[in-house]
Short mmCIF file of C-alpha atoms in Angstrom, two decimals:
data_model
loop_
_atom_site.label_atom_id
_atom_site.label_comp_id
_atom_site.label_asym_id
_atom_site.label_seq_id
_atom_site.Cartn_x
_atom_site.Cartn_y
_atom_site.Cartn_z
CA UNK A 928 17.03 -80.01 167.24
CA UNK A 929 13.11 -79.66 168.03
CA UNK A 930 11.43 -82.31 169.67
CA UNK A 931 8.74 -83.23 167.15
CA UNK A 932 5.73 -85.62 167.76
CA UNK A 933 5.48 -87.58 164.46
CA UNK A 934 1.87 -89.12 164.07
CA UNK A 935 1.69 -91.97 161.61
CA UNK A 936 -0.84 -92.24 159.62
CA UNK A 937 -1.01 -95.61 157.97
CA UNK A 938 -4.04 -95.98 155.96
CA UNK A 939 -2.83 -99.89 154.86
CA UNK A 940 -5.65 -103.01 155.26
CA UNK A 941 -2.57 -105.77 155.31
CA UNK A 942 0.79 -105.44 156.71
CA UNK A 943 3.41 -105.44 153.65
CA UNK A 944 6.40 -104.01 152.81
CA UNK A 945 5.45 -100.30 153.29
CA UNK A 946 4.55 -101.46 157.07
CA UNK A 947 7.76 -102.88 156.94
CA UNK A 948 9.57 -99.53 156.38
CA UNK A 949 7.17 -97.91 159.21
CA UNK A 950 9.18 -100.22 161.79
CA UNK A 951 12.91 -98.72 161.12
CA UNK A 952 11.50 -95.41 160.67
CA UNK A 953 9.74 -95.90 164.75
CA UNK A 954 13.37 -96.88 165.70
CA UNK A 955 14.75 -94.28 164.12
CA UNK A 956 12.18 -91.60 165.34
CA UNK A 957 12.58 -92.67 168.75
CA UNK A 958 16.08 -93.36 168.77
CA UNK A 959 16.52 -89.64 167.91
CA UNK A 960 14.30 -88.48 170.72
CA UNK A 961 11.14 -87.91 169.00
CA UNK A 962 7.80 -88.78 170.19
CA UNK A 963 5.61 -91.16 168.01
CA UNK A 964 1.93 -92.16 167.38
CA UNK A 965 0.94 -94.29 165.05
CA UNK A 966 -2.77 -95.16 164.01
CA UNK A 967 -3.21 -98.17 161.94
CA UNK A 968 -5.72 -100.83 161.44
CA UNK A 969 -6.92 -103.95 163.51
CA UNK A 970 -3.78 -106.18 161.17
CA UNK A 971 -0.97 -103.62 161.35
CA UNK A 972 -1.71 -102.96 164.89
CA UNK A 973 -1.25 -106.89 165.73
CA UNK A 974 2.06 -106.82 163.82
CA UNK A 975 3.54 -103.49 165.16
CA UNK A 976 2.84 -104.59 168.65
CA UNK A 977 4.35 -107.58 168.60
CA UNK A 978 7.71 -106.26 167.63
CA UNK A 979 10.39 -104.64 170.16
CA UNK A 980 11.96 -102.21 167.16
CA UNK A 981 8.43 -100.71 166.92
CA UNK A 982 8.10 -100.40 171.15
CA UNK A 983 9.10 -96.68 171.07
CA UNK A 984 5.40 -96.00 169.67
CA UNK A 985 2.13 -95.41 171.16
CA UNK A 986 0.02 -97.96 168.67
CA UNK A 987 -3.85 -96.24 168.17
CA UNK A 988 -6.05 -98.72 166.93
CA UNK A 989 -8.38 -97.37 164.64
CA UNK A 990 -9.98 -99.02 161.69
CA UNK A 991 -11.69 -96.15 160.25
CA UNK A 992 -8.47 -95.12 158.41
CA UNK A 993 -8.00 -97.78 156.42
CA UNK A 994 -9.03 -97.48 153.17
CA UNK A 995 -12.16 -99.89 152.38
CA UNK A 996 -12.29 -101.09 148.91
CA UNK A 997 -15.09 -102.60 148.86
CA UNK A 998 -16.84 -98.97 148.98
CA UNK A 999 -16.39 -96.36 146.73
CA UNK A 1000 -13.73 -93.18 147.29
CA UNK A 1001 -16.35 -90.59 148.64
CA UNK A 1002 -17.13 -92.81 151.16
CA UNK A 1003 -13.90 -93.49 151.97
CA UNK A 1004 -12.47 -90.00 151.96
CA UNK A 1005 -15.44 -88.76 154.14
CA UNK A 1006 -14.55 -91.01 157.02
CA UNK A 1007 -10.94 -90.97 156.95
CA UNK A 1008 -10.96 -86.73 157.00
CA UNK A 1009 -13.71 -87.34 159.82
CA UNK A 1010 -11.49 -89.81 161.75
CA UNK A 1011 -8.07 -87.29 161.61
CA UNK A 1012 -10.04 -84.35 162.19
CA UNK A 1013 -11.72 -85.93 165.50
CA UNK A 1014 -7.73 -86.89 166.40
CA UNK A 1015 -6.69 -83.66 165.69
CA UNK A 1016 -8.95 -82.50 167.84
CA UNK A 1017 -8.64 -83.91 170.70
CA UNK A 1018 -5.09 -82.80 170.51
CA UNK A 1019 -3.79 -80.37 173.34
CA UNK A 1020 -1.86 -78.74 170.67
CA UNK A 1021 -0.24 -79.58 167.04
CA UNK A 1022 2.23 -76.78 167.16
CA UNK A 1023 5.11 -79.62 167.38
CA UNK A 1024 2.92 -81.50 165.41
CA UNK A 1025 4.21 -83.54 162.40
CA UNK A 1026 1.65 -85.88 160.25
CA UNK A 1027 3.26 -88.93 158.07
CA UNK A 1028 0.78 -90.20 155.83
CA UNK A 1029 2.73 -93.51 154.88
CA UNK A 1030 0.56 -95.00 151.58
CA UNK A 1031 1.21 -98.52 150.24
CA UNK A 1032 -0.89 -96.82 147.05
CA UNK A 1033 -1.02 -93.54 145.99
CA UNK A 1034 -4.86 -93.17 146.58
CA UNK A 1035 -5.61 -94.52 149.88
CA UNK A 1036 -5.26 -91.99 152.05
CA UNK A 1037 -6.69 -89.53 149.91
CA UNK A 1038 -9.36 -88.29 153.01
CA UNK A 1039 -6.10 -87.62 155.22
CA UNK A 1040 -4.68 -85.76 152.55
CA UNK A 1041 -8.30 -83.48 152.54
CA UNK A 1042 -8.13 -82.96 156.46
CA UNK A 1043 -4.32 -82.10 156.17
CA UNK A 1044 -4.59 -79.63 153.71
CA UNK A 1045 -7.88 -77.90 155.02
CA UNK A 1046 -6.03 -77.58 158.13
CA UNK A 1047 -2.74 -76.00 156.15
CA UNK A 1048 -0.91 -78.56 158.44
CA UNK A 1049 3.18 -79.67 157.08
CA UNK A 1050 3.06 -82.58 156.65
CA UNK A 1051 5.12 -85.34 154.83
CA UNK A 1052 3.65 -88.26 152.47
CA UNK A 1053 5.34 -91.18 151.45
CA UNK A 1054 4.22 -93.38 148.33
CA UNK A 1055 5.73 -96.68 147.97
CA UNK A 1056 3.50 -97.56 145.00
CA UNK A 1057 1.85 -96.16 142.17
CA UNK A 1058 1.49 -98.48 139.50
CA UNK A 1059 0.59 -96.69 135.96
CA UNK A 1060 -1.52 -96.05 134.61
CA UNK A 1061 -3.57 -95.87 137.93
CA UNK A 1062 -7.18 -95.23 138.29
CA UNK A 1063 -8.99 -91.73 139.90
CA UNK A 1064 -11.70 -89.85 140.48
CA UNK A 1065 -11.62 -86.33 139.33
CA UNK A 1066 -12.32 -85.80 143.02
CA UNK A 1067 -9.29 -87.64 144.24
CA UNK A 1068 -6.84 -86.54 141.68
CA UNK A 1069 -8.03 -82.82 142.93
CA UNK A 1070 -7.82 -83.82 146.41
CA UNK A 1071 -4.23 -85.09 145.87
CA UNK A 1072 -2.63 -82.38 143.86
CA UNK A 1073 -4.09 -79.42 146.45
CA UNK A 1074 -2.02 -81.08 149.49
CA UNK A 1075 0.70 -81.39 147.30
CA UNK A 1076 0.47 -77.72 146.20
CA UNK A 1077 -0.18 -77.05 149.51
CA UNK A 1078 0.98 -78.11 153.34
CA UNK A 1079 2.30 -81.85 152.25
CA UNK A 1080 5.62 -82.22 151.12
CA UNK A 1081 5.87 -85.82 148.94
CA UNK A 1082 8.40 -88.48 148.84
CA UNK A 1083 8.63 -91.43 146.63
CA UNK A 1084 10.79 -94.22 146.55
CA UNK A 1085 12.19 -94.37 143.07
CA UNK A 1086 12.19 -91.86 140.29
CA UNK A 1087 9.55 -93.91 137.86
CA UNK A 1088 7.78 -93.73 140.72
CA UNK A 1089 8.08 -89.94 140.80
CA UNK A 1090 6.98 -89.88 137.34
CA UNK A 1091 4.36 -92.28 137.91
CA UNK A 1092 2.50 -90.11 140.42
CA UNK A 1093 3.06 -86.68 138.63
CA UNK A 1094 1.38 -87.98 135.71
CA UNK A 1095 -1.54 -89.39 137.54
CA UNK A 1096 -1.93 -86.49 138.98
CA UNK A 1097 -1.25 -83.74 136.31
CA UNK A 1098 1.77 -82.05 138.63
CA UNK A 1099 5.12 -81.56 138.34
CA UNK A 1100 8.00 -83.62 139.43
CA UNK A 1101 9.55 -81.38 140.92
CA UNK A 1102 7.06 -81.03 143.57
CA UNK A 1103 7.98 -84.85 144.48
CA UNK A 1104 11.32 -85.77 146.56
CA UNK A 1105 13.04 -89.07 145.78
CA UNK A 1106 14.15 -91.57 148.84
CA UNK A 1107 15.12 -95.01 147.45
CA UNK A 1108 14.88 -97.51 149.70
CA UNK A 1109 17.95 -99.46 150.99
CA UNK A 1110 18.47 -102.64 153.39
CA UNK A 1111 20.69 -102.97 156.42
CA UNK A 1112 23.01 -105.53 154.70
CA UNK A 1113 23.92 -103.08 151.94
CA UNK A 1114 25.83 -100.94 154.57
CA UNK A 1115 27.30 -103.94 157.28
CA UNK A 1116 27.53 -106.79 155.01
CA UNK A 1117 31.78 -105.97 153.91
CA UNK A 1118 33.80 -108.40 151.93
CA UNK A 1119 35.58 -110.34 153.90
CA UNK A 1120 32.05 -111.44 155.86
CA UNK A 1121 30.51 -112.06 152.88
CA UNK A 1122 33.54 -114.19 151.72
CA UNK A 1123 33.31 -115.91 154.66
CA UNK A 1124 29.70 -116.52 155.06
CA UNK A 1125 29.58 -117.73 151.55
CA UNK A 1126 31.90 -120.42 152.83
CA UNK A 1127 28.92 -122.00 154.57
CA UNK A 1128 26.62 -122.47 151.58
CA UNK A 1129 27.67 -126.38 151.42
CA UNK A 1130 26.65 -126.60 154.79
CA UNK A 1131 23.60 -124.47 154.32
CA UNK A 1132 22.37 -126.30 151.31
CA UNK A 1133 22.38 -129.60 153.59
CA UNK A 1134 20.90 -127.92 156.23
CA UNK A 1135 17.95 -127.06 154.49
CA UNK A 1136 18.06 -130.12 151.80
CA UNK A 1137 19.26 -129.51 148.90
CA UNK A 1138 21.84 -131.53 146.90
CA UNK A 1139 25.29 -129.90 145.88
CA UNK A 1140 24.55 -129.87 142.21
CA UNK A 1141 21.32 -128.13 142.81
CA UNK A 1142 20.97 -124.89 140.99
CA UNK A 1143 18.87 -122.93 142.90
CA UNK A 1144 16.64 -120.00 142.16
CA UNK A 1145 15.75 -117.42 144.47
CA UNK A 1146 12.30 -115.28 144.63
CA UNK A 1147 11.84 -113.27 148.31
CA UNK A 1148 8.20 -111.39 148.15
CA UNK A 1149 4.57 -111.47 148.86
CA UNK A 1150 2.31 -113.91 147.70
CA UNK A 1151 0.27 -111.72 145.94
CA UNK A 1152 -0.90 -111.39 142.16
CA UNK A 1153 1.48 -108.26 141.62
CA UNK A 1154 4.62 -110.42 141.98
CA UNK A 1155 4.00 -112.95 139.19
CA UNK A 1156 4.44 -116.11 140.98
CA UNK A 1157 1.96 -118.19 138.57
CA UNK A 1158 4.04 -116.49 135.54
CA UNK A 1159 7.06 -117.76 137.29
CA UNK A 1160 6.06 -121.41 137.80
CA UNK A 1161 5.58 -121.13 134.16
CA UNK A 1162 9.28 -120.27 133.30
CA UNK A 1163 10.59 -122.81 135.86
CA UNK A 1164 9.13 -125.28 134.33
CA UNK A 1165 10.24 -124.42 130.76
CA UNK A 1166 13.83 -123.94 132.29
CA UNK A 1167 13.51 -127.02 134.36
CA UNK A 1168 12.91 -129.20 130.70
CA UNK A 1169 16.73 -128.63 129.38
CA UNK A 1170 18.16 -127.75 133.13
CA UNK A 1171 17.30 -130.63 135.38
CA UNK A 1172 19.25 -129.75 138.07
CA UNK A 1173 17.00 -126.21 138.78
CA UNK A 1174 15.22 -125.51 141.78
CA UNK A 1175 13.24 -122.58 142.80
CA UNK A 1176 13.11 -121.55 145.93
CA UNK A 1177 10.57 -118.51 147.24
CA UNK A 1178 10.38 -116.72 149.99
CA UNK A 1179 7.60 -114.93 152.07
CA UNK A 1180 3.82 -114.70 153.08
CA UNK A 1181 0.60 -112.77 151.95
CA UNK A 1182 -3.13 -113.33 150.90
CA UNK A 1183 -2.28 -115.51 147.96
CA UNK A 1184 -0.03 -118.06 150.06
CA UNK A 1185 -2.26 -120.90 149.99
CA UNK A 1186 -3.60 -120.31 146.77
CA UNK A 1187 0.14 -120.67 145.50
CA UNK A 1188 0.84 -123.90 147.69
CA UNK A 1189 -2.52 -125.69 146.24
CA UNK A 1190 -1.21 -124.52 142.68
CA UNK A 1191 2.03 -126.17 143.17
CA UNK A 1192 0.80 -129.20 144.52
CA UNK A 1193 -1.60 -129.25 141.49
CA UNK A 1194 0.82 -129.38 138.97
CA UNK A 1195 3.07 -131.53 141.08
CA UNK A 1196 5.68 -129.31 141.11
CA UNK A 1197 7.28 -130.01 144.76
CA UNK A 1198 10.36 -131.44 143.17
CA UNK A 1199 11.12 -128.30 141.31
CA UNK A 1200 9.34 -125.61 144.03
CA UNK A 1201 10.14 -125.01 147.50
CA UNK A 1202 7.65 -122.48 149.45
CA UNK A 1203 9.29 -121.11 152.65
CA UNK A 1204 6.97 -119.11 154.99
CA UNK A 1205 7.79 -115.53 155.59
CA UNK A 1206 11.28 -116.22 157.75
CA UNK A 1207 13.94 -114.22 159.97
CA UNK A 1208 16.56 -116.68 158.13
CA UNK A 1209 16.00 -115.17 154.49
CA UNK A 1210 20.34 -113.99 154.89
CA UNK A 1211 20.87 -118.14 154.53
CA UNK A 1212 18.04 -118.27 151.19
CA UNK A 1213 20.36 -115.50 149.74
CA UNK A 1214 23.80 -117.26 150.59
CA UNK A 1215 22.56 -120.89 149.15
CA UNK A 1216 21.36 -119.26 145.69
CA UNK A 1217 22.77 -119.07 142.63
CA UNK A 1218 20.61 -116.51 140.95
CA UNK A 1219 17.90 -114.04 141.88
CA UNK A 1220 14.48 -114.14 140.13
CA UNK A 1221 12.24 -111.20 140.30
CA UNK A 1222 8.60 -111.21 137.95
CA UNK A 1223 7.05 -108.38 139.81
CA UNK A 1224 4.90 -106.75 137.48
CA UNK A 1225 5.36 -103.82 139.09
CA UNK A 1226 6.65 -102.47 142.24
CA UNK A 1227 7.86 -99.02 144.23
CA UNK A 1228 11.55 -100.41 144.78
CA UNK A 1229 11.85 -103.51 146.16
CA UNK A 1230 14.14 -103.86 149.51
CA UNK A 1231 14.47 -108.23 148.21
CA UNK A 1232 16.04 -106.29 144.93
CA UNK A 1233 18.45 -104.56 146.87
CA UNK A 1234 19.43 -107.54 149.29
CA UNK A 1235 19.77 -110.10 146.36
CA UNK A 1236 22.51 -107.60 144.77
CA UNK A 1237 24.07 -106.58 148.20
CA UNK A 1238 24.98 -110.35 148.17
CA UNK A 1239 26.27 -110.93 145.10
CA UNK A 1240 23.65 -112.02 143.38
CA UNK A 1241 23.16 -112.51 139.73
CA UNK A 1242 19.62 -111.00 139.04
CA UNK A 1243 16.93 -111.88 136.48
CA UNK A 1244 14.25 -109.37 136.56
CA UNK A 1245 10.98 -107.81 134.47
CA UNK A 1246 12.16 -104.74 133.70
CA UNK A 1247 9.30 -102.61 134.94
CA UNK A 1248 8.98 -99.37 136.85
CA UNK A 1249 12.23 -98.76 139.35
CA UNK A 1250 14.19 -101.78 138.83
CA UNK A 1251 16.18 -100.54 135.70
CA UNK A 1252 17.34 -97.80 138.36
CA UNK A 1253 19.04 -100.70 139.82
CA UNK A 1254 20.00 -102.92 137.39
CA UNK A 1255 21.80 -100.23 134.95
CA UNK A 1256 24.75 -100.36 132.81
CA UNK A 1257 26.25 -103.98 132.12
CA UNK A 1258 23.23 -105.63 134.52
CA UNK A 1259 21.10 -104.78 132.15
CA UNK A 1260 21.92 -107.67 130.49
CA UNK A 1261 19.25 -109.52 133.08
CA UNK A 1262 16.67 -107.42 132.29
CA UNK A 1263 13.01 -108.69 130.78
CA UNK A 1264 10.33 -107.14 129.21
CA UNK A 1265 7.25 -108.26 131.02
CA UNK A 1266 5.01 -110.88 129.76
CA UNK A 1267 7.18 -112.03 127.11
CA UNK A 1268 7.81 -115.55 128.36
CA UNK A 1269 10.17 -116.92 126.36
CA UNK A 1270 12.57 -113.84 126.94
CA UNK A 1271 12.95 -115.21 130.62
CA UNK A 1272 13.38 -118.37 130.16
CA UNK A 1273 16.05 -118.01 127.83
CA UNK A 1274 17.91 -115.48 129.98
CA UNK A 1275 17.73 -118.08 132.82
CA UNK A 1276 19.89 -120.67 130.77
CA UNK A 1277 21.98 -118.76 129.35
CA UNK A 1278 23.00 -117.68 132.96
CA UNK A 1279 22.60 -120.70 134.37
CA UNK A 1280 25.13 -121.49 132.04
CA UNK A 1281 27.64 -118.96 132.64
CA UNK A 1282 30.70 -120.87 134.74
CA UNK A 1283 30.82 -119.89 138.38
CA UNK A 1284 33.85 -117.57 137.38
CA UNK A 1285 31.34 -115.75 134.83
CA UNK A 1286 28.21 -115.28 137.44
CA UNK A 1287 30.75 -114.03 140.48
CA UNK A 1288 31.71 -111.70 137.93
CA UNK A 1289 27.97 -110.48 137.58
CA UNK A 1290 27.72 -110.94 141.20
CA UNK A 1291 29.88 -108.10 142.24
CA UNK A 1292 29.03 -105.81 139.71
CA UNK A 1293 25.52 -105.87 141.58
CA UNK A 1294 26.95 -105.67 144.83
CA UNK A 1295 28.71 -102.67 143.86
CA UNK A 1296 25.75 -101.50 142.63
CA UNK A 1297 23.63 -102.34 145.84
CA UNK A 1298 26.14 -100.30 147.84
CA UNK A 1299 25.02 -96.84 146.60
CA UNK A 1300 21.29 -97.93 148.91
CA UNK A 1301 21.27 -98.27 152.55
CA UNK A 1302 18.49 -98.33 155.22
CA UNK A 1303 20.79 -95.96 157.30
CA UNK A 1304 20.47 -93.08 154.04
CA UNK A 1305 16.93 -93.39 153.97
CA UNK A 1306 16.14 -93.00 157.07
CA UNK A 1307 18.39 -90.15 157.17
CA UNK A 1308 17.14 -88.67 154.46
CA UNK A 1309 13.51 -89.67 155.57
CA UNK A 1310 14.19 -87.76 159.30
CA UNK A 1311 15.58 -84.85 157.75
CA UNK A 1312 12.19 -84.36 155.48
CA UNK A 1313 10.03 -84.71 158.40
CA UNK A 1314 12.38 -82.25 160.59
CA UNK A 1315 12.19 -79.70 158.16
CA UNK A 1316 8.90 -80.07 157.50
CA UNK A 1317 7.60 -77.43 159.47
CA UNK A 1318 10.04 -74.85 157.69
CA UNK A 1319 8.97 -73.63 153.80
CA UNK A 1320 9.15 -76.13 151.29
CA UNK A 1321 12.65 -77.32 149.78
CA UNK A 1322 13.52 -77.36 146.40
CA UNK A 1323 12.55 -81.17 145.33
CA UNK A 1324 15.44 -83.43 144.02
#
């Protein structure tokens, strides 16, 4: 196999859960002898560096890649092409050469794209979101569909998304690969552990204070207006009126953390919310629930999705962009439409309601599910496009 020397490109203001995904793929990279760079930002430099999976990397810090929102895209595209092409540059060579534009939104690294594809460079470009309809310039939508008619191959991470992007940008879907994304649980969580470390939710609901009759929700995510948490307080509370015994637990960081905390406390809620800080412990959230909540109102394909069903979980869920590729068949039945309040709350009781017998029932029919995703396939997969990538083009999936 060639040595290749993959450069990251990583366009992304905040470090989320496509920055997340940037950390395996650095471990996996280097595990399998390739050399890395990756330039990022002033935030997603501060994060990468301070974790040992991500070691294997030479960080560049350089903030004139991240896409600036507060200016327009021609402003933005001009100094992103300007930045790669100086790195490019100053390059002894980029015959082993392999660019990996990884975009948190389809448009943001639309001046990497431009450099890459005036430079007929392969290349590979993940999308982990592309919400849709989404907004472009003629300029960017032109931009975007040359480099994918041209040197960049393109993955996504769920097939709405695939369709998502080749309708925003007038292409075909076969020009876009599909990777889902998977967890590490999905492939070394068996059985038997999971029988047994379900054996210390008593203990685990103590440990963390909750009562035994507690009925406890579960939401892992950002804090950020995509994921619905004020829409979600809303149902709670409605569910909380004829369920006493409910309490919602969620899970993570971002921008909107201490907006949501003053909200809470607001509404004196802290009887019926608990906000835990972004945590290396979420394995124990997802052991002491009894169902998993997810109001995203929209999303790539969510990793939390895929770890709530990997253990078991019964899932309540908007059913927007990739999580009907999930929740299919009978596990449908937890499926909302967005907005339509009433819809969730009703779905809650009703499983809520079911006897334990009835939601373990559920439970493994999404575990079974969650098996067919695994962070050890997509980065497989993942490696494989960016080997190849040098080679002609492969017939999309």
């Amino acid at each position: 196999m060639n040595r290749l020397h993959v450069l990251i490109l990583c366009p992304a203001e905040r470090f989320g859960g496509a920055e997340v995904y940037l950390v395996g793929l650095i471990e996996a990279l280097g595990a399998a002898g390739h050399r890395v760079t990756a330039v990022v930002g002033t935030e997603v430099h501060h994060r990468l560096a301070a974790l040992p999976r991500a070691a294997s990397a030479t960080l560049v810090e350089d903030n004139h890649i991240v896409w600036d929102w507060s200016v327009g895209p021609v402003e933005n595209i001009q100094r992103q092409q300007a930045m790669l092409a100086g790195l490019l540059d100053r390059l002894p060579s980029t015959v082993d050469v392999v660019p990996f534009v990884n975009l948190n939104w389809l448009s943001v690294g639309t001046g990497l794209m431009a450099e890459l594809t005036a430079r007929r460079l392969p290349s590979v470009a993940l999308v982990h979101l592309c919400p849709h309809p989404i907004d472009l310039t003629d300029a960017e939508r032109m931009i975007l569909r040359a480099s994918m008619r041209g040197p960049v191959r393109w993955v996504c991470v769920s097939r709405d998304n695939r369709f998502f992007i080749a309708d925003s940008l007038r292409a075909p879907e076969g020009d876009i690969r599909v990777v889902h994304n998977g967890p590490a649980n999905t492939a070394t969580l068996d059985d038997a552990a999971l029988a047994e470390r379900r054996g210390q939710r008593p203990a685990l609901r103590a440990r963390y204070g909750f009562r035994a009759q507690d009925r406890i929700v579960l939401t892992v995510g950002r804090h950020d207006t995509q994921k619905g948490f004020e829409e979600a307080i809303a149902v709670l509370r409605d569910v909380a009126r004829v369920e006493p015994d409910i309490h919602y637990v969620w899970v993570g960081g971002g921008r909107c953390s201490a907006l949501h905390e003053a909200l809470v406390r607001h509404n004196r809620l802290q009887n019926l919310v608990t906000l835990v800080e972004e945590t290396d412990q979420v394995d124990d959230y997802f052991l002491l629930a009894d169902l998993f909540y997810f109001p995203t109102k929209y999303e790539g394909f969510s990793l939390a999705l895929v770890e709530a069903a990997s253990f078991g979980l019964p899932i309540i869920a908007n059913d927007v962009s990739s999580v009907g590729e999930l929740l299919d068949g009978e596990l449908s039945r937890g499926l909302c439409r967005t907005a339509w309040h009433w819809q969730h709350v009703e779905c809650m009781v009703e499983m809520l309601r079911l006897s334990p017998e009835q939601r373990a029932a559920i439970g493994t029919a999404t575990r079974a599910r969650a098996k067919s995703f695994s962070r050890d396939h997509m980065y497989s997969r993942m490696m494989d496009i960016i080997t190849k990538s040098r080679d002609s083009h492969e017939q999309a999936d």
